[in-house]
Amino acid sequence: MTATIKQAYQQIFNDEPVLFFSPGRINIIGEHTDYNGGFVLPAAIDKGIYLAVNKRTDTTIELYAASFNESYSCTTQTVAKANKQWPNYILGVVNELQQAGYEIGGFNLVMDGDLPIGAGLSSSAAVECATIFALNDLFALNISKQKMVQLAQKAEHNFAGVLCGIMDQFASMFGKKGHAIKLDCRSLAYEYVPLQLHDAKIVLLNTSVKHTLASTAYNTRRNECAQGVQWIQEKYPAVNLLRDATIEMLDVCVKEKDSTVDNRCRFVVQEIDRLLQGCEDLKQGRLAALGKKMFATHDGLSHSYEVSCKELDFLVDAVRDNPNVIGARMMGGGFGGCTINLVKENAIEALIAWLSNSYQQATGLKLETYIVQTGDGTRRL
Ligand code: GLA
């Protein structure tokens, strides 16, 4: 990948690039908790987005996406939302830097990657983090990693239109090989937890259903959680996020008002608790207990939070009673993408063969599978 992207850059721009990489991410447990101020437990993987970039002497921004064979150009004075999505993840970052008062000049950029797009592995966050890391390096902006993560998240809000939490960008930037990151999404305090899975491995099963998070559903969930908080605040003014809420508060303030909002909030409160216990399970090597919680998370996401789809449910139900599958659940925003499975190593091959067949028969779709290797966060190569 590094050789081909370098060559592409040399051919297009007749110049030498600097190379950067930012990984995709998985999340062990703790879904839809980040924008509620809760905890998440993601890890960076060894697949991601590669950029070949360098400064220009003028103010032109020239972009080329190798996987789409498409170009886009503008200048630093004309940065605006593009009518196709991929340039927006890059231009969104430029826009946030400019809004925050950072000076950047023109640049050339070639983007490529080995991360499946729309599979719930945060390819968009990887592009944003790679871009901000590259621009910070090339233009010597001296921005901290934490600030870069926050600006990358804002780029997603303002240019991609998804009001995402901080998990994806944080995991991409701060990833560490062999570890998950227990992140407190309110304070941004974090802890690396060794991902010790003994005789198990993490297997991703990609439904091949492309999730369009931007298509309102994700933002609707955010609003439903905010509505719940507002009702709780009438009685408990100190509660600012669902992180601070309890089941009792929901019983008193939300349940009677709206059952949908109540279901959403209840899931989040339970999920934050499940994550805290699941993280202890991981630390203590209690994988069976962690696995059970992953199934419980899936059921909550499917029935209460309602962000699953029939293909994701099919894949989780198919492995639910399989003694070689320790845990499984849908992962990420939902409505498609992957399930994450904890599978005993010696059973992986047979499981994939059997599932690929039954999934195709049931849905007509091709099942893509990946055995996850964790990796380090955003970096210059
Ligand atoms: C998407 C968002 C994240 C997070 C997850 C759900 O991946 O980008 O911020 O909310 O969905 O946990």
mmCIF file of C-alpha atoms in Angstrom, residues 129-301:
data_model
loop_
_atom_site.group_PDB
_atom_site.id
_atom_site.type_symbol
_atom_site.label_atom_id
_atom_site.label_comp_id
_atom_site.label_asym_id
_atom_site.label_seq_id
_atom_site.Cartn_x
_atom_site.Cartn_y
_atom_site.Cartn_z
ATOM 1 C CA CYS A 129 -7.552 11.695 11.840
ATOM 2 C CA ALA A 130 -5.005 11.006 9.102
ATOM 3 C CA THR A 131 -5.751 14.395 7.540
ATOM 4 C CA ILE A 132 -5.475 16.428 10.721
ATOM 5 C CA PHE A 133 -2.341 14.559 11.801
ATOM 6 C CA ALA A 134 -0.738 15.188 8.387
ATOM 7 C CA LEU A 135 -1.645 18.887 8.287
ATOM 8 C CA ASN A 136 -0.522 19.354 11.879
ATOM 9 C CA ASP A 137 2.834 17.807 10.967
ATOM 10 C CA LEU A 138 3.389 19.536 7.618
ATOM 11 C CA PHE A 139 2.298 23.002 8.731
ATOM 12 C CA ALA A 140 3.838 22.653 12.217
ATOM 13 C CA LEU A 141 0.583 23.587 13.957
ATOM 14 C CA ASN A 142 1.593 22.042 17.273
ATOM 15 C CA ILE A 143 -1.894 20.738 18.137
ATOM 16 C CA SER A 144 -2.214 18.094 20.881
ATOM 17 C CA LYS A 145 -3.590 14.669 19.963
ATOM 18 C CA GLN A 146 -6.653 15.249 22.119
ATOM 19 C CA LYS A 147 -7.421 18.533 20.388
ATOM 20 C CA MET A 148 -6.905 16.876 16.994
ATOM 21 C CA VAL A 149 -9.469 14.231 17.949
ATOM 22 C CA GLN A 150 -11.965 16.912 18.930
ATOM 23 C CA LEU A 151 -11.459 18.867 15.701
ATOM 24 C CA ALA A 152 -11.793 15.658 13.659
ATOM 25 C CA GLN A 153 -15.090 14.921 15.416
ATOM 26 C CA LYS A 154 -16.322 18.417 14.607
ATOM 27 C CA ALA A 155 -15.401 17.888 10.957
ATOM 28 C CA GLU A 156 -17.729 14.880 10.925
ATOM 29 C CA HIS A 157 -20.503 16.957 12.510
ATOM 30 C CA ASN A 158 -20.185 19.950 10.237
ATOM 31 C CA PHE A 159 -19.123 18.517 6.866
ATOM 32 C CA ALA A 160 -20.400 14.919 6.924
ATOM 33 C CA GLY A 161 -23.579 15.765 8.845
ATOM 34 C CA VAL A 162 -23.332 12.971 11.430
ATOM 35 C CA LEU A 163 -23.520 14.158 15.038
ATOM 36 C CA CYS A 164 -21.151 11.370 16.091
ATOM 37 C CA GLY A 165 -19.624 10.915 19.522
ATOM 38 C CA ILE A 166 -15.879 10.941 20.150
ATOM 39 C CA MET A 167 -15.189 7.179 20.123
ATOM 40 C CA ASP A 168 -14.136 6.615 16.520
ATOM 41 C CA GLN A 169 -11.732 9.517 16.194
ATOM 42 C CA PHE A 170 -10.281 8.856 19.652
ATOM 43 C CA ALA A 171 -9.703 5.164 18.942
ATOM 44 C CA SER A 172 -8.109 5.884 15.579
ATOM 45 C CA MET A 173 -5.740 8.520 17.013
ATOM 46 C CA PHE A 174 -4.855 6.814 20.322
ATOM 47 C CA GLY A 175 -4.914 3.115 19.317
ATOM 48 C CA LYS A 176 -2.242 0.816 20.764
ATOM 49 C CA LYS A 177 -1.380 -2.620 19.437
ATOM 50 C CA GLY A 178 -2.613 -5.433 21.664
ATOM 51 C CA HIS A 179 -4.826 -3.132 23.715
ATOM 52 C CA ALA A 180 -8.339 -1.817 23.964
ATOM 53 C CA ILE A 181 -8.916 1.726 25.213
ATOM 54 C CA LYS A 182 -11.281 2.243 28.104
ATOM 55 C CA LEU A 183 -12.351 5.790 27.415
ATOM 56 C CA ASP A 184 -14.431 8.034 29.624
ATOM 57 C CA CYS A 185 -16.182 10.061 26.929
ATOM 58 C CA ARG A 186 -17.035 12.876 29.310
ATOM 59 C CA SER A 187 -13.609 13.630 30.754
ATOM 60 C CA LEU A 188 -11.607 11.977 27.931
ATOM 61 C CA ALA A 189 -9.552 10.198 30.593
ATOM 62 C CA TYR A 190 -8.448 6.843 29.196
ATOM 63 C CA GLU A 191 -6.727 3.635 30.131
ATOM 64 C CA TYR A 192 -5.160 0.971 27.890
ATOM 65 C CA VAL A 193 -6.533 -2.477 28.719
ATOM 66 C CA PRO A 194 -4.568 -5.477 27.380
ATOM 67 C CA LEU A 195 -6.751 -7.379 24.935
ATOM 68 C CA GLN A 196 -5.936 -10.816 26.268
ATOM 69 C CA LEU A 197 -8.277 -13.270 24.635
ATOM 70 C CA HIS A 198 -6.471 -16.557 25.419
ATOM 71 C CA ASP A 199 -7.567 -19.148 22.858
ATOM 72 C CA ALA A 200 -10.086 -16.802 21.217
ATOM 73 C CA LYS A 201 -9.842 -14.276 18.419
ATOM 74 C CA ILE A 202 -12.011 -11.422 17.282
ATOM 75 C CA VAL A 203 -13.827 -12.158 14.057
ATOM 76 C CA LEU A 204 -15.806 -9.532 12.173
ATOM 77 C CA LEU A 205 -18.684 -10.644 10.019
ATOM 78 C CA ASN A 206 -19.652 -7.968 7.516
ATOM 79 C CA THR A 207 -23.312 -8.053 6.477
ATOM 80 C CA SER A 208 -22.385 -6.119 3.301
ATOM 81 C CA VAL A 209 -25.371 -3.932 4.131
ATOM 82 C CA LYS A 210 -24.041 -0.387 3.827
ATOM 83 C CA HIS A 211 -25.123 1.698 6.756
ATOM 84 C CA THR A 212 -25.935 5.311 6.047
ATOM 85 C CA LEU A 213 -25.490 6.737 9.517
ATOM 86 C CA ALA A 214 -25.956 10.234 8.167
ATOM 87 C CA SER A 215 -29.479 9.319 7.158
ATOM 88 C CA THR A 216 -31.161 10.823 10.193
ATOM 89 C CA ALA A 217 -31.565 7.677 12.353
ATOM 90 C CA TYR A 218 -28.316 8.240 14.253
ATOM 91 C CA ASN A 219 -29.100 11.899 14.846
ATOM 92 C CA THR A 220 -32.638 10.937 15.893
ATOM 93 C CA ARG A 221 -31.232 8.642 18.594
ATOM 94 C CA ARG A 222 -29.136 11.523 19.888
ATOM 95 C CA ASN A 223 -32.224 13.715 20.101
ATOM 96 C CA GLU A 224 -34.203 11.012 21.890
ATOM 97 C CA CYS A 225 -31.458 10.735 24.523
ATOM 98 C CA ALA A 226 -31.371 14.532 24.875
ATOM 99 C CA GLN A 227 -35.152 14.553 25.346
ATOM 100 C CA GLY A 228 -34.817 11.970 28.129
ATOM 101 C CA VAL A 229 -32.180 14.108 29.850
ATOM 102 C CA GLN A 230 -34.396 17.169 29.595
ATOM 103 C CA TRP A 231 -37.276 15.389 31.345
ATOM 104 C CA ILE A 232 -34.943 14.060 34.048
ATOM 105 C CA GLN A 233 -33.530 17.550 34.605
ATOM 106 C CA GLU A 234 -36.960 18.861 35.565
ATOM 107 C CA LYS A 235 -36.650 16.846 38.752
ATOM 108 C CA TYR A 236 -32.877 16.316 38.949
ATOM 109 C CA PRO A 237 -31.221 19.496 37.630
ATOM 110 C CA ALA A 238 -27.706 18.113 38.171
ATOM 111 C CA VAL A 239 -28.159 15.509 35.410
ATOM 112 C CA ASN A 240 -26.583 16.792 32.196
ATOM 113 C CA LEU A 241 -26.007 13.556 30.329
ATOM 114 C CA LEU A 242 -27.460 10.035 30.507
ATOM 115 C CA ARG A 243 -24.144 9.121 32.123
ATOM 116 C CA ASP A 244 -25.548 10.688 35.299
ATOM 117 C CA ALA A 245 -28.982 9.059 35.063
ATOM 118 C CA THR A 246 -30.236 5.968 36.884
ATOM 119 C CA ILE A 247 -33.004 3.479 36.132
ATOM 120 C CA GLU A 248 -34.953 4.940 39.047
ATOM 121 C CA MET A 249 -34.813 8.401 37.488
ATOM 122 C CA LEU A 250 -36.150 6.957 34.240
ATOM 123 C CA ASP A 251 -38.965 5.249 36.134
ATOM 124 C CA VAL A 252 -39.959 8.530 37.715
ATOM 125 C CA CYS A 253 -39.346 11.043 34.908
ATOM 126 C CA VAL A 254 -39.458 9.366 31.499
ATOM 127 C CA LYS A 255 -41.378 6.077 31.542
ATOM 128 C CA GLU A 256 -44.854 7.576 31.604
ATOM 129 C CA LYS A 257 -44.038 10.336 29.163
ATOM 130 C CA ASP A 258 -42.829 8.384 26.137
ATOM 131 C CA SER A 259 -42.066 4.695 25.848
ATOM 132 C CA THR A 260 -39.687 5.112 22.886
ATOM 133 C CA VAL A 261 -37.570 7.726 24.656
ATOM 134 C CA ASP A 262 -37.698 5.568 27.773
ATOM 135 C CA ASN A 263 -36.445 2.504 25.876
ATOM 136 C CA ARG A 264 -33.574 4.441 24.334
ATOM 137 C CA CYS A 265 -32.472 5.958 27.649
ATOM 138 C CA ARG A 266 -32.848 2.701 29.554
ATOM 139 C CA PHE A 267 -30.594 0.952 27.057
ATOM 140 C CA VAL A 268 -27.890 3.619 27.451
ATOM 141 C CA VAL A 269 -27.961 3.547 31.259
ATOM 142 C CA GLN A 270 -27.729 -0.266 31.226
ATOM 143 C CA GLU A 271 -25.047 -0.286 28.549
ATOM 144 C CA ILE A 272 -22.765 2.050 30.499
ATOM 145 C CA ASP A 273 -23.055 -0.291 33.461
ATOM 146 C CA ARG A 274 -22.521 -3.348 31.244
ATOM 147 C CA LEU A 275 -19.356 -1.815 29.837
ATOM 148 C CA LEU A 276 -17.882 -1.129 33.262
ATOM 149 C CA GLN A 277 -18.490 -4.725 34.318
ATOM 150 C CA GLY A 278 -17.416 -6.109 30.927
ATOM 151 C CA CYS A 279 -14.153 -4.204 31.142
ATOM 152 C CA GLU A 280 -13.466 -5.804 34.540
ATOM 153 C CA ASP A 281 -14.299 -9.196 32.986
ATOM 154 C CA LEU A 282 -11.687 -8.552 30.316
ATOM 155 C CA LYS A 283 -9.085 -7.480 32.861
ATOM 156 C CA GLN A 284 -9.740 -10.576 34.995
ATOM 157 C CA GLY A 285 -9.813 -12.959 32.020
ATOM 158 C CA ARG A 286 -13.518 -13.811 32.486
ATOM 159 C CA LEU A 287 -14.211 -14.055 28.783
ATOM 160 C CA ALA A 288 -17.413 -16.078 29.119
ATOM 161 C CA ALA A 289 -18.908 -13.335 31.291
ATOM 162 C CA LEU A 290 -17.812 -10.666 28.814
ATOM 163 C CA GLY A 291 -19.274 -12.693 25.954
ATOM 164 C CA LYS A 292 -22.665 -12.938 27.659
ATOM 165 C CA LYS A 293 -22.708 -9.182 28.036
ATOM 166 C CA MET A 294 -21.960 -8.767 24.328
ATOM 167 C CA PHE A 295 -25.082 -10.784 23.489
ATOM 168 C CA ALA A 296 -27.078 -8.679 25.968
ATOM 169 C CA THR A 297 -25.773 -5.524 24.297
ATOM 170 C CA HIS A 298 -26.924 -6.836 20.943
ATOM 171 C CA ASP A 299 -30.387 -7.579 22.242
ATOM 172 C CA GLY A 300 -30.656 -4.084 23.697
ATOM 173 C CA LEU A 301 -29.428 -2.469 20.476
#
